[in-house]
CSV table of C-alpha atoms in Angstrom, one decimal:
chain,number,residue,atom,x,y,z
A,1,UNK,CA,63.4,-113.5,22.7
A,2,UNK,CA,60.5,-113.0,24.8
A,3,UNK,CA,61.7,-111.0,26.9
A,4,UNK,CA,62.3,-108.7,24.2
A,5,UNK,CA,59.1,-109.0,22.8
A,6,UNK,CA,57.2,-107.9,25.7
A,7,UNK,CA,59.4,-105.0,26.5
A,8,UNK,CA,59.0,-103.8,23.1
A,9,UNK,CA,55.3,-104.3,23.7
A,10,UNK,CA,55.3,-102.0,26.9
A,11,UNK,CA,57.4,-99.4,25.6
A,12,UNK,CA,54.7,-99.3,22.8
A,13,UNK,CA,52.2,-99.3,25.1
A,14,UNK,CA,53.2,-96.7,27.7
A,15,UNK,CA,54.1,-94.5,24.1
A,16,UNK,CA,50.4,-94.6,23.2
A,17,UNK,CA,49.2,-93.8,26.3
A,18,UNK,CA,51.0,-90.9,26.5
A,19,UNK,CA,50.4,-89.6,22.9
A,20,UNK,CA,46.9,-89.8,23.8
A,21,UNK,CA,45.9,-86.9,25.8
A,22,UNK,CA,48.6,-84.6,23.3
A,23,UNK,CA,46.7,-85.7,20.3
A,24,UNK,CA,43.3,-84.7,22.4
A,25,UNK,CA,44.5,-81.5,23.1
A,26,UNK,CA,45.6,-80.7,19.5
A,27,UNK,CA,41.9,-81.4,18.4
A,28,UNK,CA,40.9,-79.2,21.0
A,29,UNK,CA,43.2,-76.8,19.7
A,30,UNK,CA,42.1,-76.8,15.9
A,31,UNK,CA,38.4,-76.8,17.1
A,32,UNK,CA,39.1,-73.5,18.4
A,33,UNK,CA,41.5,-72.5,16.0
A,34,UNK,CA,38.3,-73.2,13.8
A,35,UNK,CA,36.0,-71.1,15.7
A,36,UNK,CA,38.7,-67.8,16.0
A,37,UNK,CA,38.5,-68.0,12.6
A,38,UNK,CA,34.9,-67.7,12.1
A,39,UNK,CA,34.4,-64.9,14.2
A,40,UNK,CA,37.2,-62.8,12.5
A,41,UNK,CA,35.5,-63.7,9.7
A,42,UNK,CA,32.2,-62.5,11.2
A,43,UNK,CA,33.4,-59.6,12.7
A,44,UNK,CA,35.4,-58.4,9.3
A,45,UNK,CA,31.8,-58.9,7.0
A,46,UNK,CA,30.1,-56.5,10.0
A,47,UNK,CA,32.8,-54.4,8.9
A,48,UNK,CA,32.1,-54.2,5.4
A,49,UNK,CA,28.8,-54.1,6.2
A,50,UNK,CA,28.9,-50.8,8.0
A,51,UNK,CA,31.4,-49.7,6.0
A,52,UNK,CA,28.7,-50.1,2.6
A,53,UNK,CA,25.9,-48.6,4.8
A,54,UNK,CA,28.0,-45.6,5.7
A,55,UNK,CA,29.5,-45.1,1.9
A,56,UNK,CA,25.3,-45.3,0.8
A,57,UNK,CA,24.5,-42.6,3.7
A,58,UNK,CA,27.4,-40.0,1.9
A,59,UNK,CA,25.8,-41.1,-1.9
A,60,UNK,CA,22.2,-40.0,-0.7
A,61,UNK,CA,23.8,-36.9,1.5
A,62,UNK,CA,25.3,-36.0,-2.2
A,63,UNK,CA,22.1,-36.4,-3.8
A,64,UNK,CA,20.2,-34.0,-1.5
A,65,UNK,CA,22.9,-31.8,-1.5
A,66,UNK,CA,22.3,-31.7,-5.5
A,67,UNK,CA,19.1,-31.6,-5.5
A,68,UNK,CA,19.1,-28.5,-3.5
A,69,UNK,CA,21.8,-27.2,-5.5
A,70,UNK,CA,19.7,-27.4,-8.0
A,71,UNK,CA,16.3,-25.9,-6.7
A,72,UNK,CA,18.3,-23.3,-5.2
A,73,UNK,CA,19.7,-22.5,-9.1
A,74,UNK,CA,16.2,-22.4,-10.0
A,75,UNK,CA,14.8,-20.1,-7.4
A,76,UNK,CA,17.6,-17.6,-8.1
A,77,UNK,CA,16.7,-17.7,-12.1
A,78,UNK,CA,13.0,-17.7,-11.0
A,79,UNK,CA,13.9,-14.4,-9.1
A,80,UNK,CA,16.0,-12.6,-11.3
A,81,UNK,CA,13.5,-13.2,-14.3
A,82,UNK,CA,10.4,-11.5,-11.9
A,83,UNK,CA,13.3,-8.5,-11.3
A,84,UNK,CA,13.8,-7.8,-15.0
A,85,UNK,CA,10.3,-7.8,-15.3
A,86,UNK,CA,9.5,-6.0,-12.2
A,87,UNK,CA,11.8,-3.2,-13.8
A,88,UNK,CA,10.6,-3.4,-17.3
A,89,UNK,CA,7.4,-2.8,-15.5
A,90,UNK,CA,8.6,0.0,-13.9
A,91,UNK,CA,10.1,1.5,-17.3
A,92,UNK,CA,6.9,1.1,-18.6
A,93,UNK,CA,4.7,2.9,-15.8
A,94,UNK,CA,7.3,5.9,-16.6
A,95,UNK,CA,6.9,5.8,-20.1
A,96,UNK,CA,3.0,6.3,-19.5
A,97,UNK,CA,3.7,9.1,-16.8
A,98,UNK,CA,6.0,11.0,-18.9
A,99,UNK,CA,3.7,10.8,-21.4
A,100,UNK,CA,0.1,11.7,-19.5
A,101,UNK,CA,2.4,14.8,-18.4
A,102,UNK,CA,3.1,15.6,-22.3
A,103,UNK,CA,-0.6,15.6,-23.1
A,104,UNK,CA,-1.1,17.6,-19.3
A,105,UNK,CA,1.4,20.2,-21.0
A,106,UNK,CA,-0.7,19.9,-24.6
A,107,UNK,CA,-3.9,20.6,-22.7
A,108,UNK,CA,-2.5,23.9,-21.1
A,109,UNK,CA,-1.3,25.2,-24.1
A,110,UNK,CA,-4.6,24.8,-26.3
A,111,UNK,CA,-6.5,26.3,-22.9
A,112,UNK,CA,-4.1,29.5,-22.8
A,113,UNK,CA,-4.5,29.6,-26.5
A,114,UNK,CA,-8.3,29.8,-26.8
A,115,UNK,CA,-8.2,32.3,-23.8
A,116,UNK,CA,-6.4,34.7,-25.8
A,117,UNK,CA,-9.4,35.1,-28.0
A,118,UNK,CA,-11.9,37.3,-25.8
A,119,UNK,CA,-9.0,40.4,-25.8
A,120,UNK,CA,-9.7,40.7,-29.7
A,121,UNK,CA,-14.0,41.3,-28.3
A,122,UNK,CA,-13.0,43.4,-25.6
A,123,UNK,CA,-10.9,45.9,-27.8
A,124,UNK,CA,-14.1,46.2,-30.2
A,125,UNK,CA,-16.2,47.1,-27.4
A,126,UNK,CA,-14.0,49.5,-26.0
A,127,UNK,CA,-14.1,51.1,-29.6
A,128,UNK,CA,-18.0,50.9,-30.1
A,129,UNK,CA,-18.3,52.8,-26.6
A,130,UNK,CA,-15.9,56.0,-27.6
A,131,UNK,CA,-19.3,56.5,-30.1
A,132,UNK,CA,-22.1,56.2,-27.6
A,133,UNK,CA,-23.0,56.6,-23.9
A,134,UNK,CA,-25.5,53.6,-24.3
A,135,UNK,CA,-22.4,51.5,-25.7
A,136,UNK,CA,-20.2,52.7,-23.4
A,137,UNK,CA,-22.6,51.2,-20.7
A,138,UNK,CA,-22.8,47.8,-22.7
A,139,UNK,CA,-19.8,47.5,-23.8
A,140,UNK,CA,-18.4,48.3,-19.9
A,141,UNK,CA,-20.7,45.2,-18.6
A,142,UNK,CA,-19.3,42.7,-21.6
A,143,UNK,CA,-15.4,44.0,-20.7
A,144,UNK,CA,-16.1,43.1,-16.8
A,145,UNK,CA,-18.0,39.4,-17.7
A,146,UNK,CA,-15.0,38.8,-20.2
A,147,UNK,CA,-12.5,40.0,-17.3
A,148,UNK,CA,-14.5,37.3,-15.1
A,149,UNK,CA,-14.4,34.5,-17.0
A,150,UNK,CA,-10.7,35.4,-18.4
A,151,UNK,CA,-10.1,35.0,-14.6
A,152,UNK,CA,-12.1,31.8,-13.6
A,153,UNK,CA,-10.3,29.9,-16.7
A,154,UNK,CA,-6.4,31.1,-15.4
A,155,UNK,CA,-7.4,30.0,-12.1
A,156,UNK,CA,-8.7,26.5,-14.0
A,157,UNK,CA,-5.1,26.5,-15.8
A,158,UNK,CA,-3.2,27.0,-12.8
A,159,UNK,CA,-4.8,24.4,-10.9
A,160,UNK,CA,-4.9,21.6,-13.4
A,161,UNK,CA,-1.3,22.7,-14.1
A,162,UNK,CA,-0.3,22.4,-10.7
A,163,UNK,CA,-2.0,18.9,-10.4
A,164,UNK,CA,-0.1,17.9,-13.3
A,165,UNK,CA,3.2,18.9,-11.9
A,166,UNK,CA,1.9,17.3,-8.4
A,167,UNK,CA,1.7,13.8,-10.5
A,168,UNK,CA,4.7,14.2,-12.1
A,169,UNK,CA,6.9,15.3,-9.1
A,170,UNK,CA,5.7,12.1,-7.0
A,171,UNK,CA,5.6,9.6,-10.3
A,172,UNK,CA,9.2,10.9,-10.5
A,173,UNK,CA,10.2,10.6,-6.8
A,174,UNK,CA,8.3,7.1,-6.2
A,175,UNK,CA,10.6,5.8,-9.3
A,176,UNK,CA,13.7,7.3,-7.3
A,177,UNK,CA,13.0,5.5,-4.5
A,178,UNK,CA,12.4,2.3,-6.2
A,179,UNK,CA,15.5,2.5,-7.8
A,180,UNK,CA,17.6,3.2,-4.9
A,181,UNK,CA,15.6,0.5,-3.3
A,182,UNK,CA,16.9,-1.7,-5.9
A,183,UNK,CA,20.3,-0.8,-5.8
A,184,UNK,CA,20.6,-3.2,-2.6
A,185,UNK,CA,19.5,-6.1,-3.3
A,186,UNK,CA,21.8,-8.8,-1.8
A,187,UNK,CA,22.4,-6.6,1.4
A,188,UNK,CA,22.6,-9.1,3.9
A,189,UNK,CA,20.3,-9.0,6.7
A,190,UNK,CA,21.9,-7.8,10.3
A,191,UNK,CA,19.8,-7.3,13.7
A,192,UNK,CA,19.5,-3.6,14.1
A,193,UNK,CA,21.0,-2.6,10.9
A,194,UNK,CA,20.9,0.7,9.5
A,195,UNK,CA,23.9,1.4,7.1
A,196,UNK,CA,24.0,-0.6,3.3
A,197,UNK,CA,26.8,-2.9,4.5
A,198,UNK,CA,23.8,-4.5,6.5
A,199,UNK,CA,20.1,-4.1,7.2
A,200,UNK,CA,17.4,-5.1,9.2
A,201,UNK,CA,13.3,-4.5,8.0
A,202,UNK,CA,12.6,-1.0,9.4
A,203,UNK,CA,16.4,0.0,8.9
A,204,UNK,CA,16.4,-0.5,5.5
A,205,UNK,CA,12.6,1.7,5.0
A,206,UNK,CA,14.5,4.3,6.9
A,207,UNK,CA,17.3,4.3,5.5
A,208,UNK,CA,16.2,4.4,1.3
A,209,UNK,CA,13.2,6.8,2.0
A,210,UNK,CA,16.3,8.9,4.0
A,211,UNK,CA,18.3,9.1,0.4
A,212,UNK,CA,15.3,10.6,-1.2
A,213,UNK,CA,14.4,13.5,1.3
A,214,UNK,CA,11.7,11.5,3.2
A,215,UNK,CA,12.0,10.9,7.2
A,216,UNK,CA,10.5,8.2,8.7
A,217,UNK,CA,10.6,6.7,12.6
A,218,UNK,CA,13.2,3.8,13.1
A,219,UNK,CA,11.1,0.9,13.9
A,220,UNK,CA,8.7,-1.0,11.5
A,221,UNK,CA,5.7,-0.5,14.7
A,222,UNK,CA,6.4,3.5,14.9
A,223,UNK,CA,6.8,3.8,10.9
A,224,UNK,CA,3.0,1.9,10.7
A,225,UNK,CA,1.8,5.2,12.6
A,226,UNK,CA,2.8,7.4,10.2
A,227,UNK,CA,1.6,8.2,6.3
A,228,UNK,CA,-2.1,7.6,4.8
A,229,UNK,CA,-3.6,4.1,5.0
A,230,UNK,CA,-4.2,2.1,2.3
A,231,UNK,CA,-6.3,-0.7,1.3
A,232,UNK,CA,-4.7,-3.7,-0.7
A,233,UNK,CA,-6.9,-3.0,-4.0
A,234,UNK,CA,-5.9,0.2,-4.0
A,235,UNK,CA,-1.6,-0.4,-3.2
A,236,UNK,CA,0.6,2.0,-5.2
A,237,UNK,CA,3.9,1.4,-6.1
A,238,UNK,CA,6.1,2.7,-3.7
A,239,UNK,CA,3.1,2.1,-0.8
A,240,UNK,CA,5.0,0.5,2.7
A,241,UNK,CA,3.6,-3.0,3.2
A,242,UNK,CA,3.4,-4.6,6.9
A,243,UNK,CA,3.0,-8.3,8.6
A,244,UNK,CA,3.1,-9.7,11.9
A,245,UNK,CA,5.9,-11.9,12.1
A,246,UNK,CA,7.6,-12.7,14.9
A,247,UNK,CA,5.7,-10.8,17.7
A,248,UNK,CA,2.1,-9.5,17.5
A,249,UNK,CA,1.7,-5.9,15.3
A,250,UNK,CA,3.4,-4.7,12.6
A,251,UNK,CA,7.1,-6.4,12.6
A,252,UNK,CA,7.9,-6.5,9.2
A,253,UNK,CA,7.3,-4.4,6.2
A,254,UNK,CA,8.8,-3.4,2.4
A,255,UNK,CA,8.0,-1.6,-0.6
A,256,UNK,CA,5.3,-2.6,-2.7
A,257,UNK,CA,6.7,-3.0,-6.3
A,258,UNK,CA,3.1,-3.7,-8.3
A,259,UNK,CA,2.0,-6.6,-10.0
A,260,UNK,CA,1.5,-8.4,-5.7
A,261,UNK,CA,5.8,-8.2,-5.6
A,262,UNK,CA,7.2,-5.9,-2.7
A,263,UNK,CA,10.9,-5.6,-1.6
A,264,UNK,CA,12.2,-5.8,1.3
A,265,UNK,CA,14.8,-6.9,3.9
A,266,UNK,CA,14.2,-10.5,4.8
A,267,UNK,CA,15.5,-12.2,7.8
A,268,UNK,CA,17.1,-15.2,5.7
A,269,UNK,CA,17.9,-13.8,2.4
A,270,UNK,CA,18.7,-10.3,3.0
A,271,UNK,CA,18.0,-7.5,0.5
A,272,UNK,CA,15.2,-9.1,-2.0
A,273,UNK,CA,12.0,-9.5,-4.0
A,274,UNK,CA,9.2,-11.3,-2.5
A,275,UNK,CA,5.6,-11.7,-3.3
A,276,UNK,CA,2.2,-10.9,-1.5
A,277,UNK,CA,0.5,-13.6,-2.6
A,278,UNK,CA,2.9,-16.0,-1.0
A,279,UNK,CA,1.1,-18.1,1.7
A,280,UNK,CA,3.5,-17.1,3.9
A,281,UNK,CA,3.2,-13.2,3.6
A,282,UNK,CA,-0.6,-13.7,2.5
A,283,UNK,CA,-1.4,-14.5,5.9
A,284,UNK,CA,0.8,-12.3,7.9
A,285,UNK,CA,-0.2,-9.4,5.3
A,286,UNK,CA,-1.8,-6.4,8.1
A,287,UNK,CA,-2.0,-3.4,5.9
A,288,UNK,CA,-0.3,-0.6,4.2
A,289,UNK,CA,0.8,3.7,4.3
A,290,UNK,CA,1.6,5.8,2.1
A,291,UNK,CA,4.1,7.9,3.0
A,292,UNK,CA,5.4,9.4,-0.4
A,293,UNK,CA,3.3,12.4,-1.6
């Protein structure tokens, strides 16, 4: 019986001392099945993390992207109101013209009216000299004065007739140009462009003043030798504007529309209507020619 005992005691024995180092290791095991777990869990809210960060980045790119959107709406609307206006403008300044021509026109017909009065004198003094030698005389002095001054007031009439039509003919061929001027807006802008499928600055002068029967050099630094200078106070429409750009001299220039707006072919936008008081052509502003007489 005690024999028994004691074997049964060293089989329980030798059983616990070798459970002992596999229930060590199995601690071991969940301590770093433990641990695993907490990094995956670590690495996956990194994840997320970035994943948030990089879904904010696209929500704010959106919001830029509206917001430009949106000033870029508001530009265009801003520009196409100061077009309608510039050509209301225009409408307006030929309204006046057509109408300083009518009164040019009134003017000469009122001076060759009142110059047919004289004849009416002369034919009475030729009739009061057939009477007398001594009235002859006078009469043949009053017929030459009346001849002179019938002379110096058709010279008068022809000149401020010609003037007139001098006005009229430019007013009417600055507004020609304007118009074809106009008619390219939104021309994109090419490098050495000459033809309307694409312009550069000096191509585009060149090419509108062309159209309308005027010839000009090629290049906006020859086209600022040519014409009449003009000071800013006194710009008409249809005057050529310059600025320096992106070199020293005259690299840029357009036509001046009136009210400080000017058209020309810009760089970044193409075919379109800027102004002069911007701060950026303000201070590149050099001077201007007038090339249409």
């Amino acid at each position: 019986m005690n024999k028994k005992l004691l074997s049964t005691t060293l089989a329980l024995s030798i059983c616990a001392i070798a459970i002992a180092p596999i229930y060590k290791h199995l601690d071991i095991n969940a301590n770093t099945i433990k641990n695993v777990s907490a990094t995956s869990e670590l690495k996956q809210l990194e994840s997320e993390k970035l994943l948030l960060k990089k879904q904010l980045l696209n929500a704010k790119d959106k919001v830029i992207s509206t917001e430009n959107d949106v000033k870029a709406a508001i530009a265009e609307d801003k520009t196409k109101t100061q077009t309608k206006a510039n050509d209301n403008k225009t409408i307006e300044n030929k309204t006046t013209d057509n109408k300083s021509s009518l009164n040019t026109k009134t003017s000469n017909t009122t001076t060759k009216t009142t110059l047919s009065k004289p004849k009416s004198k002369t034919s009475t003094n030729k009739t009061v000299s057939s009477s007398t030698k001594t009235s002859k005389s006078t009469t043949s002095k009053s017929t030459s004065s009346t001849t002179s001054s019938k002379t110096t007031a058709t010279t008068n009439k022809s000149t401020t007739t010609n003037r007139g039509t001098t006005s009229t003919a430019t007013s009417s061929k600055v507004s020609a140009i304007i118009s074809t001027a106009k008619s390219f807006i939104g021309v994109p802008y090419v490098w050495g462009g000459t033809t309307a499928s694409g312009f550069d600055c000096s191509g585009y002068i060149q090419y509108v003043l062309s159209k309308n029967g005027i010839s000009v050099p090629r290049t906006a630094a020859e086209q600022y030798k040519v014409g009449t200078s003009v000071s800013k106070s006194n710009l008409r429409v249809g005057d050529l504007v310059f600025f320096t750009t992106y070199k020293e001299g005259p690299s840029h220039l357009g036509f001046y529309l009136g009210d400080g707006n000017f058209i020309h072919a810009s760089s970044s936008k193409g075919v379109t209507i800027s102004s002069l008081n911007s701060n950026y052509y303000s201070s590149r502003y050099i001077g201007a020619k007038r090339v249409i007489n």
